[in-house]
XYZ file of C-alpha atoms in Angstrom:
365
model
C 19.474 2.326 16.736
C 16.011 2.273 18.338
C 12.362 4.109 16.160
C 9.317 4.034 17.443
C 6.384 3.717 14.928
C 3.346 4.843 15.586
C 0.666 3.625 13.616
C -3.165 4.518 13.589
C -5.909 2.346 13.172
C -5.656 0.817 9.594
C -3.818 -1.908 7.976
C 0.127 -2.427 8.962
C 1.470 -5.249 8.171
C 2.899 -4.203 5.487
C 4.759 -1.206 6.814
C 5.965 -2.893 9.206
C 7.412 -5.743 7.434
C 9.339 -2.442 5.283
C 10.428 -1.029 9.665
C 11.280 -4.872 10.392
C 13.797 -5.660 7.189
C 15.385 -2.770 8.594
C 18.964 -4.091 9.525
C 20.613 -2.658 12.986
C 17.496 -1.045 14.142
C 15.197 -2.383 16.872
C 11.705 -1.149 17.183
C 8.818 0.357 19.677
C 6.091 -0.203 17.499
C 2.678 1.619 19.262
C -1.201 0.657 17.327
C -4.860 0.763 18.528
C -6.665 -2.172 20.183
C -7.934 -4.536 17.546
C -5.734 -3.633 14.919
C -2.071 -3.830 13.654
C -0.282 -6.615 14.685
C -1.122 -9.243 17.260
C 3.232 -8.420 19.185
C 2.713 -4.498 19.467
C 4.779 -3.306 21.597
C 1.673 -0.761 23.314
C -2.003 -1.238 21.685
C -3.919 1.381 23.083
C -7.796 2.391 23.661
C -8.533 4.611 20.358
C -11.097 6.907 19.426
C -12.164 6.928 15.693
C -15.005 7.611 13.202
C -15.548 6.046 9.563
C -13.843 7.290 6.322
C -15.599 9.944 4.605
C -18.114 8.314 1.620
C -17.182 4.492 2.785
C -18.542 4.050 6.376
C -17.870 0.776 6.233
C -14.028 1.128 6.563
C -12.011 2.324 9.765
C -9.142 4.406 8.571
C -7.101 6.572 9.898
C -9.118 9.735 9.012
C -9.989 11.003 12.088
C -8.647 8.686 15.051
C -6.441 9.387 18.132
C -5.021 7.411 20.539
C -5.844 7.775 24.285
C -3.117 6.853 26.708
C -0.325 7.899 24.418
C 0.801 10.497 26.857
C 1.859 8.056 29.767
C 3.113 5.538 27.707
C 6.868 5.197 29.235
C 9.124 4.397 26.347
C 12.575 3.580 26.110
C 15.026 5.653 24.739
C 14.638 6.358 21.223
C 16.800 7.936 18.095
C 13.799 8.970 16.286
C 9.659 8.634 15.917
C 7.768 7.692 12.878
C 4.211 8.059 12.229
C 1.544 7.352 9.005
C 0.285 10.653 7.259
C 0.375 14.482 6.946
C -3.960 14.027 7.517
C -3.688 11.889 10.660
C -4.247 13.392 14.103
C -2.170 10.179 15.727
C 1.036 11.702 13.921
C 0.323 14.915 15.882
C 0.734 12.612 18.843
C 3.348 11.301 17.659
C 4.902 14.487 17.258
C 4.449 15.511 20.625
C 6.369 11.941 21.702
C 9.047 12.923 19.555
C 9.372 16.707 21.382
C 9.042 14.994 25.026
C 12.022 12.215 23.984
C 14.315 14.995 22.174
C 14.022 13.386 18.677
C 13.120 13.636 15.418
C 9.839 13.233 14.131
C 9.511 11.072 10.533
C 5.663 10.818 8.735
C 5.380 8.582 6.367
C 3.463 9.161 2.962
C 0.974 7.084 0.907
C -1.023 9.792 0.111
C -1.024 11.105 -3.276
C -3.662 13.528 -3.589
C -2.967 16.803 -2.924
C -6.583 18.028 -3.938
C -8.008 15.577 -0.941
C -10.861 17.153 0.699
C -9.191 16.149 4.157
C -6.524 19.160 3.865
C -8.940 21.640 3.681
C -11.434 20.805 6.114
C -11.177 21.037 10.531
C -9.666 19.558 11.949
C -7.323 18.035 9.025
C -5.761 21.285 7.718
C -4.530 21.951 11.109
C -3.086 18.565 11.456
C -1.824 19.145 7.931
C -0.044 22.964 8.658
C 1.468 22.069 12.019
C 3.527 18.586 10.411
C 4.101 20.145 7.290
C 5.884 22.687 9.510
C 7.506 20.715 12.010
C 8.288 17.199 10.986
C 12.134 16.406 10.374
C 11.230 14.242 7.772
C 9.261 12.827 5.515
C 9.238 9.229 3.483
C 7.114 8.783 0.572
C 6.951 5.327 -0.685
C 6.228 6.725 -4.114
C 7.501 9.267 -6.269
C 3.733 10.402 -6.795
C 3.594 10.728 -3.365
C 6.324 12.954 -3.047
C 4.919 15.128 -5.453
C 1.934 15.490 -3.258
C 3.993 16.340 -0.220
C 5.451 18.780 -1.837
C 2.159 20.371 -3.485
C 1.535 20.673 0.549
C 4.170 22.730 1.251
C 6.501 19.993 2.820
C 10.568 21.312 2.492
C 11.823 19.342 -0.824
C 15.084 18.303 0.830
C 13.181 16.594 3.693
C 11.088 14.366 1.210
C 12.516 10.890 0.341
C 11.269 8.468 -1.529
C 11.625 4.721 -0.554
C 9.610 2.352 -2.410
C 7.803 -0.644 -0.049
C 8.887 -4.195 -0.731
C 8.002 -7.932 -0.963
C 9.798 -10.840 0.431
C 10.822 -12.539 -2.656
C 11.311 -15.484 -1.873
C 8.067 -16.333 -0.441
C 6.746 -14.745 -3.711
C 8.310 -16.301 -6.423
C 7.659 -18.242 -9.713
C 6.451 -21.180 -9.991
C 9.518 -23.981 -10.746
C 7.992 -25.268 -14.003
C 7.862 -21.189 -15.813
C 4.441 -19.308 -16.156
C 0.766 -21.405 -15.578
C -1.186 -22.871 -18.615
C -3.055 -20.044 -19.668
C -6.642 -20.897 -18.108
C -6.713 -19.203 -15.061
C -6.839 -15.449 -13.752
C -6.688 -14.142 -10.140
C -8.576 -10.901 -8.715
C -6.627 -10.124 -5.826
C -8.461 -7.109 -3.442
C -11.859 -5.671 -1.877
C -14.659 -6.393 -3.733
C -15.790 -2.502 -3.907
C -16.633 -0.541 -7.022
C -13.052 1.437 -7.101
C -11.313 -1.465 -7.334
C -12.955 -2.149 -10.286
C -14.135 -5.910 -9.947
C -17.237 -5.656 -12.163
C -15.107 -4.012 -14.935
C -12.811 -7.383 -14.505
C -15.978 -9.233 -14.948
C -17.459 -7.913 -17.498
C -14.106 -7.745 -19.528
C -13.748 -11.672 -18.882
C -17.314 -12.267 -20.040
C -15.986 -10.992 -23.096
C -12.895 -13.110 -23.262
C -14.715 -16.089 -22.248
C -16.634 -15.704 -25.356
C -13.435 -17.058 -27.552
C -11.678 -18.857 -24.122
C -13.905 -21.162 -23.260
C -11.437 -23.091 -21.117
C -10.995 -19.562 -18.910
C -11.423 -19.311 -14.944
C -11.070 -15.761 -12.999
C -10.763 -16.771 -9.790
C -11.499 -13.606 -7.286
C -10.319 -13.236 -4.139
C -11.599 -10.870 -1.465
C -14.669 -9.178 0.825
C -16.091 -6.003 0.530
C -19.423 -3.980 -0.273
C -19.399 -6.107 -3.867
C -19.238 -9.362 -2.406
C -23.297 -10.558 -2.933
C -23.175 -9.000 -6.131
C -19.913 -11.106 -7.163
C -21.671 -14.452 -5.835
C -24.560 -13.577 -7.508
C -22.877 -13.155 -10.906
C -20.638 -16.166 -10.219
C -24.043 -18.608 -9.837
C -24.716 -17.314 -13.746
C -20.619 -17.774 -15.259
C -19.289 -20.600 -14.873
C -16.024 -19.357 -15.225
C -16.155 -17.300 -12.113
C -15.196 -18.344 -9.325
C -15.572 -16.145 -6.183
C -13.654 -17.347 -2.977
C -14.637 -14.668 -0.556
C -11.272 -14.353 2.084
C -8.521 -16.934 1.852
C -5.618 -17.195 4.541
C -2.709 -14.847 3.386
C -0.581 -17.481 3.489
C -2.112 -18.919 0.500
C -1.614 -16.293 -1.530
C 1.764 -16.923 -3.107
C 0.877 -20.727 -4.456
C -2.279 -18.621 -5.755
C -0.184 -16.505 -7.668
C 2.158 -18.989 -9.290
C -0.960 -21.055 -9.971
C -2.141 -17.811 -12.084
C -1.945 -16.882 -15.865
C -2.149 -13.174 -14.481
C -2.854 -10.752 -11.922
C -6.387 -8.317 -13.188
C -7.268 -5.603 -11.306
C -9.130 -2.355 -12.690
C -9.090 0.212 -10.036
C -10.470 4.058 -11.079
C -9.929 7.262 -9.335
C -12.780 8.494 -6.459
C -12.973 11.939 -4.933
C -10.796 10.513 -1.705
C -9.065 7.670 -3.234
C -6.226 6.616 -6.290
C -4.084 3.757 -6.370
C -1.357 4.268 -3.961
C 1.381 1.759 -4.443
C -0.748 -1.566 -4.960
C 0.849 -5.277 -3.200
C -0.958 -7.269 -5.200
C 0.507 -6.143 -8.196
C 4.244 -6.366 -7.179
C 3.522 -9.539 -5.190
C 2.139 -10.969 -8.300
C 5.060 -9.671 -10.444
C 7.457 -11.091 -8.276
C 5.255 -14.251 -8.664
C 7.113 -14.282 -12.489
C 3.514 -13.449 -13.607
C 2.039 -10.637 -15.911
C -0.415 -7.862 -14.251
C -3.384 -6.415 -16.510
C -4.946 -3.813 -14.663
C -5.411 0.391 -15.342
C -3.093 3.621 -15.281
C -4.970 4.677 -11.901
C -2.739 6.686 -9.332
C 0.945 5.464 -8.904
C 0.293 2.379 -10.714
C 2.071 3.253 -13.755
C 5.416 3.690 -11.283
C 5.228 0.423 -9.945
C 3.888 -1.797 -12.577
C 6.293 -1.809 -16.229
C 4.706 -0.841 -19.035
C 5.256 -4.057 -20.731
C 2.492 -5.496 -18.670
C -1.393 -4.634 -19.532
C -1.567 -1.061 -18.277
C -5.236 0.408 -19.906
C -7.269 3.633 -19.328
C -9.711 3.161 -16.634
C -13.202 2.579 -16.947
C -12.305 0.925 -20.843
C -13.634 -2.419 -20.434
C -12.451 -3.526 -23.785
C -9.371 -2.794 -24.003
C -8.904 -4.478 -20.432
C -10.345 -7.495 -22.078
C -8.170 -6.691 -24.931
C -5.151 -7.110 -22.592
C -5.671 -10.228 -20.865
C -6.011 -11.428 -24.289
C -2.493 -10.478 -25.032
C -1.435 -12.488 -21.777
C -2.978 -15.724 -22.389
C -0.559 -15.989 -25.530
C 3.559 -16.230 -25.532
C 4.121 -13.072 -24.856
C 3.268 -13.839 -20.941
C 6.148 -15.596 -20.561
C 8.510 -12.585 -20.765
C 6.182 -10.233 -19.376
C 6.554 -12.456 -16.261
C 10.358 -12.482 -16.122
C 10.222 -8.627 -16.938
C 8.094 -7.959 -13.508
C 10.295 -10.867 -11.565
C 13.579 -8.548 -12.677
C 11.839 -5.635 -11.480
C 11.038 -6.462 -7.838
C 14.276 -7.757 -7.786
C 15.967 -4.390 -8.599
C 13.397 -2.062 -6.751
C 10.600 -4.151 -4.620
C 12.854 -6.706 -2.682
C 12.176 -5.931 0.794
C 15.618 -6.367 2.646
C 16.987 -3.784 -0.113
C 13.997 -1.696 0.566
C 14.703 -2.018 4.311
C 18.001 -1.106 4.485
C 17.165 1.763 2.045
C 14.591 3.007 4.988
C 17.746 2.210 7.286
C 19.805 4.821 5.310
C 17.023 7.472 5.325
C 16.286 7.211 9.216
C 19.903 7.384 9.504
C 20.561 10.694 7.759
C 17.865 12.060 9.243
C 18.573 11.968 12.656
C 22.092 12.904 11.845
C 20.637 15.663 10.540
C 18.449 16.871 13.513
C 21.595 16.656 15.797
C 23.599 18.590 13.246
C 20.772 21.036 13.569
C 20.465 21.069 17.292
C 24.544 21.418 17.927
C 24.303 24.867 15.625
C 21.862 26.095 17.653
């Protein structure tokens, strides 16, 4: 079977590793010059403006892709596109109409109260693929509940978690690290809570005077990160790494920190740093924001956000024994619900029953 994916301009890779596990399915996969992967199958001209309240990020807010209209593409069982607020899964839409197909959008979204769906042109966007889409795939269950807050048909929503490839992310041979060393993995903007991880570790240093937080990313934050770093010498900021060193970064790791809090626009929406680092064998301290209390287990150091002590509290707990089985805890969880061939042949199924569904649909007619 043959989708093509549609994707605007934001980060992909890791949707399209969950498309690619996919087994028995080939794929057209469409993105905007300069973004998405380098072996797009059509990267075309697009227009765009920045997010709302971050200008500094390009999302998929309000962007459309020129040229999508003569784009010849081979014959296809079905279209999938990112988002019930995105204009390029209107497009995407119309591809689906001109090929005789169903149309799929795919969810990260989980709040319904987003300023986007009420505002021009969004809530149009919003009331014509609520409407017509043949389905829609949430990769969390918090995200369902937000499609269906939208008005999106219950029996169209399915959820199907994202995964990891676990066996580039696995544990380390010789069991958990010495417990020394903590990794920040993310951008270094105020959501994600970085100075909250700081200022909790400033606090454990105080009694761990043999601990490192190592913190990896770029972002608005990253000055004020390097400038805090020159005065701690157990931080150690790294700016961007290669992704490829990730993995040996995580099994090199007591634990994952992260403290992300809730904006107007933004929650936690699923969160690959945390699972990667759980199937790393290692524990994950970070806060209940958004969907992370579905995806990270509650034997791990889950805290209110915004409550730098009991974050420091909690990474506390993990530089002691009980790390060791918090770490093979997460590992059995990503293999159960996060391993990515499962997860793509999960997505496999869904496609599947979908377009079985539309043709059902379209013989009774």
């Amino acid at each position: 079977m043959r989708a093509i994916v549609v994707l605007p301009p934001a980060k992909t890779s890791h949707e399209l590793d969950l498309f690619r596990s996919m087994p028995e399915w080939d794929l057209t996969v469409v993105t905007g010059n300069g973004f998405g992967p380098d072996d797009a199958h059509h990267s075309l001209p697009t227009r765009r403006i920045p997010y709302l309240g971050s200008p500094q990020r390009w999302t998929a807010a309000l962007a459309w892709h020129r040229g999508l209209a003569d784009v010849e593409f081979p014959p296809a069982d079905v279209v999938v596109s990112v988002e019930l607020h995105s204009p390029v899964s209107t497009q995407a839409a119309k591809v689906a109409r001109a090929l005789g197909v169903p149309h799929v959008v795919t969810i990260w979204e989980t709040l319904p109260d987003n300023p986007l769906y009420s505002l021009p042109p969004w809530r149009g966007t919003l009331r014509s693929l609520v409407e017509s889409a043949d389905g829609f795939v949430c990769f969390t269950e918090r995200a369902r509940t937000h499609a269906r807050a939208l008005g999106c048909d219950p029996s169209r929503c399915h959820v199907v978690h994202p995964g990891v490839d676990v066996e580039r992310y696995r544990p380390a041979a010789d069991g958990l690290a010495a417990p020394s060393v903590l990794l920040f993995v993310g951008e270094l903007r105020a959501d994600k809570g970085i100075l909250d991880v700081i200022a909790a570790c400033d606090d454990v240093h105080a009694r761990h005077d043999d601990l490192r937080l190592v913190v990896v990313g770029d972002g608005s934050l990253r000055k004020r990160v390097e400038t805090l770093a020159a005065t701690r010498r157990f931080l150690d900021a790294r700016g961007l790494v290669p992704r490829d060193a990730i993995p040996q970064m995580l099994r090199d790791s007591r634990a994952l920190v992260v403290a992300p809090h809730r904006r107007r626009f933004w929650e936690e929406q699923f969160g690959f740093a945390y699972v990667e680092a759980m199937a790393s064998g290692i524990p994950v301290v970070t806060t209940r924001c958004g969907a992370i209390p579905e995806i990270v287990p509650p034997v791990n150091g889950l805290v209110a956000e915004g409550d730098v002590t009991a974050l420091a509290s909690a990474i506390e707990t993990m530089l002691g024994p009980r790390a060791t089985e918090v770490g093979r805890v997460n590992r059995q969880t990503v293999l159960e619900r996060f391993d990515l061939r499962r997860q793509g042949a999960q997505m496999a199924d869904v496609l599947r029953r979908v377009v079985r569904q539309s043709r059902r649909r379209s013989a009774e007619q």
